[in-house]
Tab-separated table of C-alpha atoms and ligand atoms in Angstrom:
chain	number	residue	atom	x	y	z
X	28	MET	CA	45.681	-14.882	-3.793
X	29	PRO	CA	43.164	-17.340	-2.311
X	30	TRP	CA	40.034	-15.243	-2.908
X	31	THR	CA	40.560	-15.231	-6.682
X	32	SER	CA	40.501	-19.006	-6.859
X	33	SER	CA	37.295	-19.203	-4.818
X	34	VAL	CA	35.662	-16.628	-7.114
X	35	VAL	CA	36.703	-18.755	-10.085
X	36	ILE	CA	35.261	-21.887	-8.451
X	37	VAL	CA	31.932	-20.191	-7.775
X	38	ALA	CA	31.816	-18.868	-11.347
X	39	LEU	CA	32.678	-22.308	-12.732
X	40	ALA	CA	30.129	-24.009	-10.489
X	41	ALA	CA	27.469	-21.589	-11.753
X	42	LEU	CA	28.512	-22.276	-15.350
X	43	LEU	CA	28.420	-26.027	-14.824
X	44	GLY	CA	25.038	-25.854	-13.160
X	45	SER	CA	26.077	-27.148	-9.756
X	46	GLY	CA	26.371	-23.907	-7.754
X	47	PRO	CA	23.606	-22.267	-5.729
X	48	ALA	CA	23.093	-19.584	-8.365
X	49	ALA	CA	22.077	-22.232	-10.877
X	50	ALA	CA	19.214	-23.710	-8.819
X	51	GLN	CA	16.113	-24.248	-10.944
X	52	PRO	CA	13.444	-21.543	-10.795
X	53	ASN	CA	10.841	-22.701	-8.278
X	54	PRO	CA	7.534	-20.815	-8.690
X	55	LYS	CA	5.736	-23.316	-6.442
X	56	ALA	CA	7.892	-22.355	-3.441
X	57	ALA	CA	7.218	-18.661	-4.089
X	58	TRP	CA	3.417	-19.132	-4.225
X	59	GLU	CA	3.566	-21.314	-1.112
X	60	ALA	CA	5.460	-18.581	0.754
X	61	LEU	CA	2.777	-16.096	-0.341
X	62	ASP	CA	-0.064	-18.399	0.789
X	63	ALA	CA	1.635	-18.927	4.136
X	64	GLY	CA	1.960	-15.183	4.684
X	65	ARG	CA	5.784	-15.217	4.590
X	66	LEU	CA	5.632	-12.000	2.622
X	67	GLN	CA	9.278	-10.950	2.522
X	68	ASP	CA	10.331	-14.488	1.584
X	69	ALA	CA	7.683	-14.554	-1.166
X	70	ALA	CA	8.768	-11.127	-2.451
X	71	ASP	CA	12.423	-12.229	-2.605
X	72	ARG	CA	11.501	-15.429	-4.435
X	73	PHE	CA	9.319	-13.621	-6.972
X	74	ASP	CA	12.042	-11.009	-7.555
X	75	ASP	CA	14.417	-13.848	-8.354
X	76	LEU	CA	11.857	-15.486	-10.662
X	77	VAL	CA	11.240	-12.208	-12.487
X	78	TYR	CA	14.985	-11.918	-13.051
X	79	ARG	CA	15.170	-15.450	-14.459
X	80	MET	CA	11.852	-15.526	-16.341
X	81	PRO	CA	11.144	-11.908	-17.280
X	82	ARG	CA	8.576	-12.890	-19.908
X	83	ASP	CA	6.417	-15.014	-17.579
X	84	PRO	CA	3.321	-12.967	-16.603
X	85	MET	CA	2.572	-15.151	-13.543
X	86	THR	CA	5.867	-14.282	-11.876
X	87	HIS	CA	5.100	-10.572	-12.326
X	88	LEU	CA	1.624	-11.199	-10.886
X	89	GLY	CA	3.164	-12.954	-7.863
X	90	ALA	CA	5.679	-10.131	-7.407
X	91	GLY	CA	2.804	-7.633	-7.595
X	92	ILE	CA	0.697	-9.451	-4.984
X	93	ALA	CA	3.655	-9.806	-2.601
X	94	ALA	CA	4.610	-6.130	-2.984
X	95	HIS	CA	0.980	-5.085	-2.436
X	96	ARG	CA	0.697	-7.102	0.779
X	97	LEU	CA	3.927	-5.553	1.989
X	98	GLY	CA	2.499	-2.117	1.266
X	99	ARG	CA	5.021	-1.358	-1.513
X	100	VAL	CA	2.475	0.285	-3.738
X	101	PRO	CA	4.623	1.681	-6.606
X	102	LYS	CA	6.394	-1.656	-6.990
X	103	ALA	CA	3.101	-3.583	-6.927
X	104	ARG	CA	1.654	-1.276	-9.573
X	105	ALA	CA	4.658	-1.663	-11.881
X	106	ALA	CA	4.695	-5.477	-11.526
X	107	LEU	CA	0.957	-5.774	-12.273
X	108	GLU	CA	1.218	-3.450	-15.266
X	109	GLU	CA	4.011	-5.640	-16.632
X	110	ALA	CA	1.950	-8.817	-16.015
X	111	LEU	CA	-0.926	-7.281	-18.012
X	112	ARG	CA	1.397	-6.134	-20.782
X	113	LEU	CA	2.580	-9.753	-21.179
X	114	ALA	CA	-0.885	-11.289	-20.678
X	115	PRO	CA	-3.661	-8.746	-21.360
X	116	ASP	CA	-6.391	-11.180	-20.182
X	117	LEU	CA	-4.860	-11.956	-16.775
X	118	THR	CA	-7.931	-11.091	-14.691
X	119	PRO	CA	-6.401	-11.362	-11.171
X	120	ALA	CA	-3.903	-8.658	-12.191
X	121	MET	CA	-6.788	-6.432	-13.402
X	122	VAL	CA	-8.637	-6.820	-10.083
X	123	LEU	CA	-5.652	-5.953	-7.920
X	124	LEU	CA	-4.396	-3.150	-10.156
X	125	GLY	CA	-7.895	-1.656	-10.326
X	126	ASP	CA	-8.196	-1.740	-6.529
X	127	ILE	CA	-4.740	-0.169	-6.086
X	128	LEU	CA	-5.483	2.639	-8.550
X	129	ALA	CA	-8.819	3.388	-6.867
X	130	ARG	CA	-7.070	3.554	-3.509
X	131	GLU	CA	-4.512	5.955	-4.991
X	132	GLY	CA	-7.334	8.168	-6.243
X	133	ASP	CA	-6.914	7.255	-9.946
X	134	LEU	CA	-10.564	6.366	-10.475
X	135	LEU	CA	-10.440	6.583	-14.269
X	136	GLY	CA	-7.576	4.056	-14.328
X	137	ALA	CA	-9.427	1.766	-11.921
X	138	ILE	CA	-12.630	1.988	-13.973
X	139	ALA	CA	-10.754	1.092	-17.185
X	140	HIS	CA	-9.321	-2.106	-15.645
X	141	TYR	CA	-12.659	-3.180	-14.209
X	142	GLU	CA	-14.477	-2.526	-17.490
X	143	ARG	CA	-12.016	-4.845	-19.198
X	144	LEU	CA	-12.429	-7.376	-16.374
X	145	LEU	CA	-16.214	-7.375	-16.697
X	146	ALA	CA	-15.966	-7.785	-20.483
X	147	LEU	CA	-14.186	-11.076	-19.724
X	148	GLU	CA	-16.116	-12.085	-16.569
X	149	PRO	CA	-19.534	-10.372	-16.723
X	150	ASP	CA	-20.976	-12.377	-13.798
X	151	ASP	CA	-18.490	-11.090	-11.219
X	152	ALA	CA	-20.982	-9.451	-8.819
X	153	VAL	CA	-18.311	-7.902	-6.571
X	154	ALA	CA	-16.679	-6.261	-9.580
X	155	VAL	CA	-20.052	-4.976	-10.848
X	156	GLU	CA	-20.760	-3.369	-7.454
X	157	ARG	CA	-17.288	-1.837	-7.196
X	158	LEU	CA	-17.340	-0.444	-10.728
X	159	ASP	CA	-20.766	1.038	-10.088
X	160	ARG	CA	-19.502	2.757	-6.931
X	161	TRP	CA	-16.411	4.175	-8.706
X	162	ARG	CA	-18.519	5.514	-11.586
X	163	THR	CA	-20.845	7.230	-9.083
X	164	GLU	CA	-17.859	8.752	-7.322
X	165	GLN	CA	-16.150	9.830	-10.548
X	166	ALA	CA	-19.332	11.485	-11.861
X	167	LEU	CA	-19.733	13.333	-8.542
X	168	HIS	CA	-16.126	14.464	-8.286
X	169	GLU	CA	-16.127	15.791	-11.849
X	170	GLN	CA	-18.476	18.517	-10.604
X	171	PHE	CA	-16.468	19.234	-7.459
X	172	ARG	CA	-14.131	22.162	-6.875
X	173	GLN	CA	-10.650	21.829	-5.524
X	174	SER	CA	-8.406	23.770	-3.153
X	175	ALA	CA	-5.048	22.950	-1.581
X	176	SER	CA	-2.681	23.642	1.336
X	177	PRO	CA	0.946	22.414	1.662
X	178	ASN	CA	0.010	18.888	2.776
X	179	PHE	CA	-3.630	18.489	1.745
X	180	THR	CA	-5.995	18.815	-1.216
X	181	VAL	CA	-9.705	19.292	-0.568
X	182	LEU	CA	-12.559	18.514	-2.972
X	183	PHE	CA	-15.956	20.107	-2.308
X	184	GLU	CA	-19.235	20.682	-4.078
X	185	GLY	CA	-19.658	24.393	-4.681
X	186	PRO	CA	-19.230	27.996	-3.504
X	187	ALA	CA	-21.410	27.288	-0.447
X	188	GLU	CA	-18.698	24.941	0.900
X	189	GLU	CA	-15.748	27.219	0.078
X	190	ALA	CA	-15.343	28.598	3.628
X	191	LEU	CA	-15.741	25.157	5.130
X	192	ALA	CA	-13.107	23.733	2.766
X	193	GLN	CA	-10.617	26.464	3.736
X	194	ARG	CA	-11.253	25.867	7.439
X	195	ALA	CA	-10.810	22.107	6.918
X	196	LEU	CA	-7.382	22.732	5.350
X	197	GLU	CA	-6.314	24.875	8.334
X	198	LEU	CA	-7.515	22.283	10.831
X	199	LEU	CA	-5.791	19.468	8.919
X	200	GLU	CA	-2.491	21.371	8.763
X	201	THR	CA	-2.684	21.855	12.545
X	202	ALA	CA	-3.400	18.125	12.999
X	203	PHE	CA	-0.549	17.252	10.625
X	204	TRP	CA	2.064	19.006	12.782
X	205	ARG	CA	0.542	18.089	16.157
X	206	ILE	CA	0.055	14.355	15.472
X	207	GLY	CA	3.081	13.920	13.194
X	208	GLY	CA	5.177	15.610	15.868
X	209	ALA	CA	3.830	13.359	18.635
X	210	LEU	CA	4.606	10.196	16.650
X	211	GLY	CA	7.800	11.537	15.061
X	212	VAL	CA	6.630	10.599	11.572
X	213	TYR	CA	4.784	12.456	8.792
X	214	PRO	CA	2.975	11.112	5.728
X	215	ALA	CA	4.772	11.505	2.391
X	216	GLY	CA	2.760	13.182	-0.343
X	217	ALA	CA	-0.438	15.213	-0.185
X	218	ILE	CA	-3.559	13.679	1.381
X	219	THR	CA	-6.932	14.273	-0.261
X	220	LEU	CA	-10.016	15.268	1.727
X	221	VAL	CA	-13.459	15.027	0.110
X	222	LEU	CA	-16.372	16.917	1.701
X	223	TYR	CA	-19.793	15.457	0.934
X	224	THR	CA	-23.365	16.268	1.730
X	225	GLY	CA	-24.761	13.519	3.985
X	226	GLN	CA	-26.466	11.587	1.184
X	227	GLN	CA	-23.465	11.747	-1.192
X	228	PHE	CA	-21.308	10.338	1.601
X	229	GLN	CA	-23.565	7.299	1.976
X	230	ASP	CA	-23.761	6.812	-1.811
X	231	VAL	CA	-20.007	6.876	-2.327
X	232	THR	CA	-18.773	5.116	0.814
X	233	ARG	CA	-21.727	2.775	1.569
X	234	SER	CA	-20.865	3.552	5.184
X	235	PRO	CA	-23.293	3.033	8.058
X	236	ALA	CA	-25.336	6.086	9.048
X	237	TRP	CA	-23.330	6.582	12.263
X	238	ALA	CA	-20.006	7.113	10.475
X	239	ALA	CA	-18.710	10.665	10.968
X	240	GLY	CA	-15.907	10.145	8.472
X	241	LEU	CA	-13.850	7.559	6.703
X	242	PHE	CA	-10.342	7.029	5.406
X	243	ASP	CA	-9.941	4.645	2.482
X	244	GLY	CA	-6.998	6.263	0.711
X	245	ARG	CA	-8.790	9.637	0.896
X	246	ILE	CA	-10.361	11.268	3.933
X	247	ARG	CA	-14.114	11.477	3.312
X	248	ILE	CA	-16.359	13.520	5.567
X	249	PRO	CA	-20.087	14.305	5.427
X	250	VAL	CA	-20.456	18.017	6.200
X	251	ARG	CA	-23.807	18.192	8.050
X	252	GLY	CA	-23.422	21.753	9.310
X	253	ALA	CA	-19.808	21.198	10.302
X	254	LEU	CA	-18.965	24.823	11.064
X	255	GLU	CA	-21.748	25.051	13.625
X	256	ASN	CA	-19.812	22.578	15.737
X	257	GLU	CA	-16.208	23.290	14.916
X	258	GLU	CA	-14.846	21.280	17.821
X	259	GLU	CA	-16.533	18.152	16.455
X	260	PHE	CA	-15.361	18.963	12.896
X	261	ALA	CA	-11.770	19.326	14.151
X	262	ARG	CA	-12.076	16.046	16.067
X	263	VAL	CA	-13.289	14.110	13.016
X	264	LEU	CA	-10.557	15.601	10.811
X	265	ALA	CA	-7.825	14.759	13.355
X	266	HIS	CA	-9.238	11.237	13.752
X	267	GLU	CA	-9.260	10.547	10.017
X	268	PHE	CA	-5.867	12.182	9.505
X	269	THR	CA	-4.427	9.776	12.092
X	270	HIS	CA	-5.805	6.865	10.055
X	271	ALA	CA	-4.134	8.360	6.959
X	272	LEU	CA	-0.835	8.646	8.839
X	273	VAL	CA	-0.999	5.057	10.158
X	274	TYR	CA	-1.878	3.896	6.637
X	275	SER	CA	1.184	5.673	5.235
X	276	ILE	CA	3.375	3.727	7.694
X	277	ALA	CA	1.561	0.368	7.464
X	278	PRO	CA	-1.024	0.052	4.671
X	279	ARG	CA	-2.149	-3.360	5.907
X	280	ARG	CA	-2.274	-5.764	8.846
X	281	VAL	CA	-2.681	-3.235	11.692
X	282	PRO	CA	-5.168	-4.577	14.304
X	283	HIS	CA	-8.326	-2.498	14.384
X	284	TRP	CA	-7.971	-1.600	18.070
X	285	LEU	CA	-4.544	-0.057	17.373
X	286	HIS	CA	-5.702	1.850	14.256
X	287	GLU	CA	-8.807	3.195	16.028
X	288	GLY	CA	-6.882	3.559	19.276
X	289	LEU	CA	-4.296	5.903	17.748
X	290	ALA	CA	-7.089	7.849	15.995
X	291	THR	CA	-8.984	8.116	19.302
X	292	VAL	CA	-5.887	9.203	21.283
X	293	PHE	CA	-5.010	11.947	18.791
X	294	GLU	CA	-8.520	13.183	17.925
X	295	ARG	CA	-8.683	15.244	21.135
X	296	ASP	CA	-6.292	16.767	23.637
X	297	ASP	CA	-7.321	14.418	26.466
X	298	MET	CA	-8.933	11.032	27.055
X	299	THR	CA	-11.917	12.172	29.162
X	300	TRP	CA	-14.441	10.950	26.569
X	301	SER	CA	-12.966	7.431	26.558
X	302	ARG	CA	-12.719	7.243	30.354
X	303	THR	CA	-16.338	8.381	30.703
X	304	GLN	CA	-17.531	5.654	28.293
X	305	VAL	CA	-15.779	2.952	30.294
X	306	GLN	CA	-16.958	4.340	33.654
X	307	GLU	CA	-20.573	4.605	32.496
X	308	THR	CA	-20.728	1.059	31.143
X	309	GLY	CA	-18.626	-0.359	33.973
X	310	ARG	CA	-16.863	-2.848	31.698
X	311	ILE	CA	-14.175	-3.148	29.044
X	312	LEU	CA	-13.980	-5.270	25.903
X	313	PRO	CA	-11.021	-7.627	25.422
X	314	LEU	CA	-8.542	-6.400	22.785
X	315	GLY	CA	-8.794	-9.816	21.144
X	316	ALA	CA	-12.433	-9.011	20.273
X	317	LEU	CA	-11.362	-5.712	18.656
X	318	GLU	CA	-8.795	-7.007	16.174
X	319	GLY	CA	-11.152	-6.944	13.168
X	320	SER	CA	-13.679	-4.381	11.924
X	321	PHE	CA	-16.020	-2.740	14.455
X	322	ARG	CA	-18.982	-3.070	12.092
X	323	GLY	CA	-20.208	-6.211	13.838
X	324	LEU	CA	-20.417	-4.520	17.268
X	325	SER	CA	-23.766	-3.530	18.802
X	326	ALA	CA	-24.532	0.200	19.134
X	327	ASP	CA	-23.560	0.092	22.844
X	328	ASP	CA	-20.365	-1.818	22.255
X	329	LEU	CA	-19.373	0.413	19.361
X	330	LYS	CA	-18.655	3.477	21.536
X	331	LEU	CA	-17.022	1.250	24.109
X	332	GLY	CA	-14.901	-0.297	21.360
X	333	TYR	CA	-13.454	3.111	20.473
X	334	ALA	CA	-13.004	4.054	24.136
X	335	VAL	CA	-11.238	0.802	25.055
X	336	SER	CA	-9.040	0.985	21.946
X	337	GLY	CA	-8.112	4.562	22.818
X	338	LEU	CA	-7.279	3.820	26.455
X	339	ALA	CA	-5.301	0.673	25.593
X	340	THR	CA	-3.325	2.624	22.983
X	341	GLU	CA	-2.736	5.464	25.455
X	342	ALA	CA	-1.335	2.863	27.889
X	343	LEU	CA	0.790	1.370	25.098
X	344	LEU	CA	2.248	4.785	24.192
X	345	ALA	CA	2.957	5.549	27.871
X	346	GLN	CA	4.559	2.168	28.486
X	347	ALA	CA	6.657	1.767	25.330
X	348	GLY	CA	6.954	5.275	23.863
X	349	ALA	CA	5.826	6.520	20.458
X	350	PRO	CA	9.012	5.428	18.584
X	351	SER	CA	8.439	1.798	19.648
X	352	VAL	CA	4.807	1.892	18.551
X	353	VAL	CA	5.845	3.366	15.186
X	354	ALA	CA	8.519	0.644	14.881
X	355	LEU	CA	5.805	-1.956	15.573
X	356	LEU	CA	3.739	-0.506	12.701
X	357	GLN	CA	6.790	-0.597	10.428
X	358	ASP	CA	7.368	-4.259	11.340
X	359	LEU	CA	3.772	-5.053	10.400
X	360	ALA	CA	4.284	-3.242	7.092
X	361	ASN	CA	7.317	-5.461	6.498
X	362	GLY	CA	5.211	-8.581	6.893
X	363	GLU	CA	6.244	-9.564	10.411
X	364	ASP	CA	3.882	-11.522	12.622
X	365	PHE	CA	1.956	-9.201	14.999
X	366	ARG	CA	2.690	-11.088	18.209
X	367	ALA	CA	6.394	-11.494	17.392
X	368	ALA	CA	6.717	-7.827	16.457
X	369	PHE	CA	4.808	-6.744	19.580
X	370	ALA	CA	7.062	-8.747	21.911
X	371	HIS	CA	10.139	-7.419	20.104
X	372	ARG	CA	9.134	-3.727	20.124
X	373	ILE	CA	7.023	-3.371	23.287
X	374	LEU	CA	9.175	-5.797	25.304
X	375	ILE	CA	6.275	-7.763	26.806
X	376	PRO	CA	4.120	-10.484	25.209
X	377	PHE	CA	0.887	-9.150	23.655
X	378	ASP	CA	-1.296	-11.465	25.777
X	379	GLU	CA	0.279	-10.052	28.926
X	380	PHE	CA	-0.305	-6.480	27.745
X	381	ALA	CA	-3.919	-7.320	26.800
X	382	ALA	CA	-4.533	-8.775	30.267
X	383	THR	CA	-2.948	-5.929	32.230
X	384	TRP	CA	-3.112	-2.623	30.340
X	385	TRP	CA	-6.304	-1.393	32.093
X	386	ARG	CA	-4.866	-1.655	35.596
B	430	ZN	ZN1	-11.627	5.537	12.971
């Protein structure tokens, strides 16, 4: 039988060191793939290296970084833990693992890694600031109460916020089914909401005063008399839940206009607010200027930034359909280039969409 002989040849070639399976481990190529943003290629190469050199901490570090950038959080965590088991002083693994744990809500774990990091590198100002922020948050949350619904957990300060916390859970469950249903995808695992007084919110998030809420792995909302304006409270919760949902599909690499655009589309039942903003200012901002954070925008452009993002995303959903937009997010999560993924899923080049969507 011919196939048996070819199997034997491949096995022999591997034994003799001349077959493809016997190629020398090549860490340099794996790191280069990572630097160049070829994430899936890098992940495959590091997986192979880990198989061949299981006791080399750097290959586990590389595998952890690649998995993290691809949004494969459990795999990234396991790889970084292994890197630190093999090399307890490997500071880049401590930084990334600490950040991942904080994002997952394991503040005590994150604090432990950063304390060890700062024992080795006491002058790391970014790490000092981050550790300080986590300790503040941990101390605050230790006094908080907790309540839960099927898909959400809420943390809040005391009995005075009990009714608000229950209402927040109801509003979030409504948003979960409405927005998940519209996009045909639901987040896996419970999402945590933290309700703060205004000052606590600024202390923990270091967010600008205008922020009505934030999602950074948890939904964080300053209460500020929320029940007096329930419509606004529901809007902020739906907005931040949409960010949580997008994050669960694509933890990284989503352009800001699309993240904020989806949150703006789903925060209300209609787009009147966005249309009014554009009509009143009489101009739109190019999507290219809205790819990164909105923090650099002027106060006037900030509202317009949300409105334009919302209207462009509404046009995108109408033109391509929700499943294609979700597929685009999944492509980004898998490390694909944005423009290539956009052309593939939306069926027109991004530059053409950006130049024509508002017509
Ligand atoms: Zn937002």
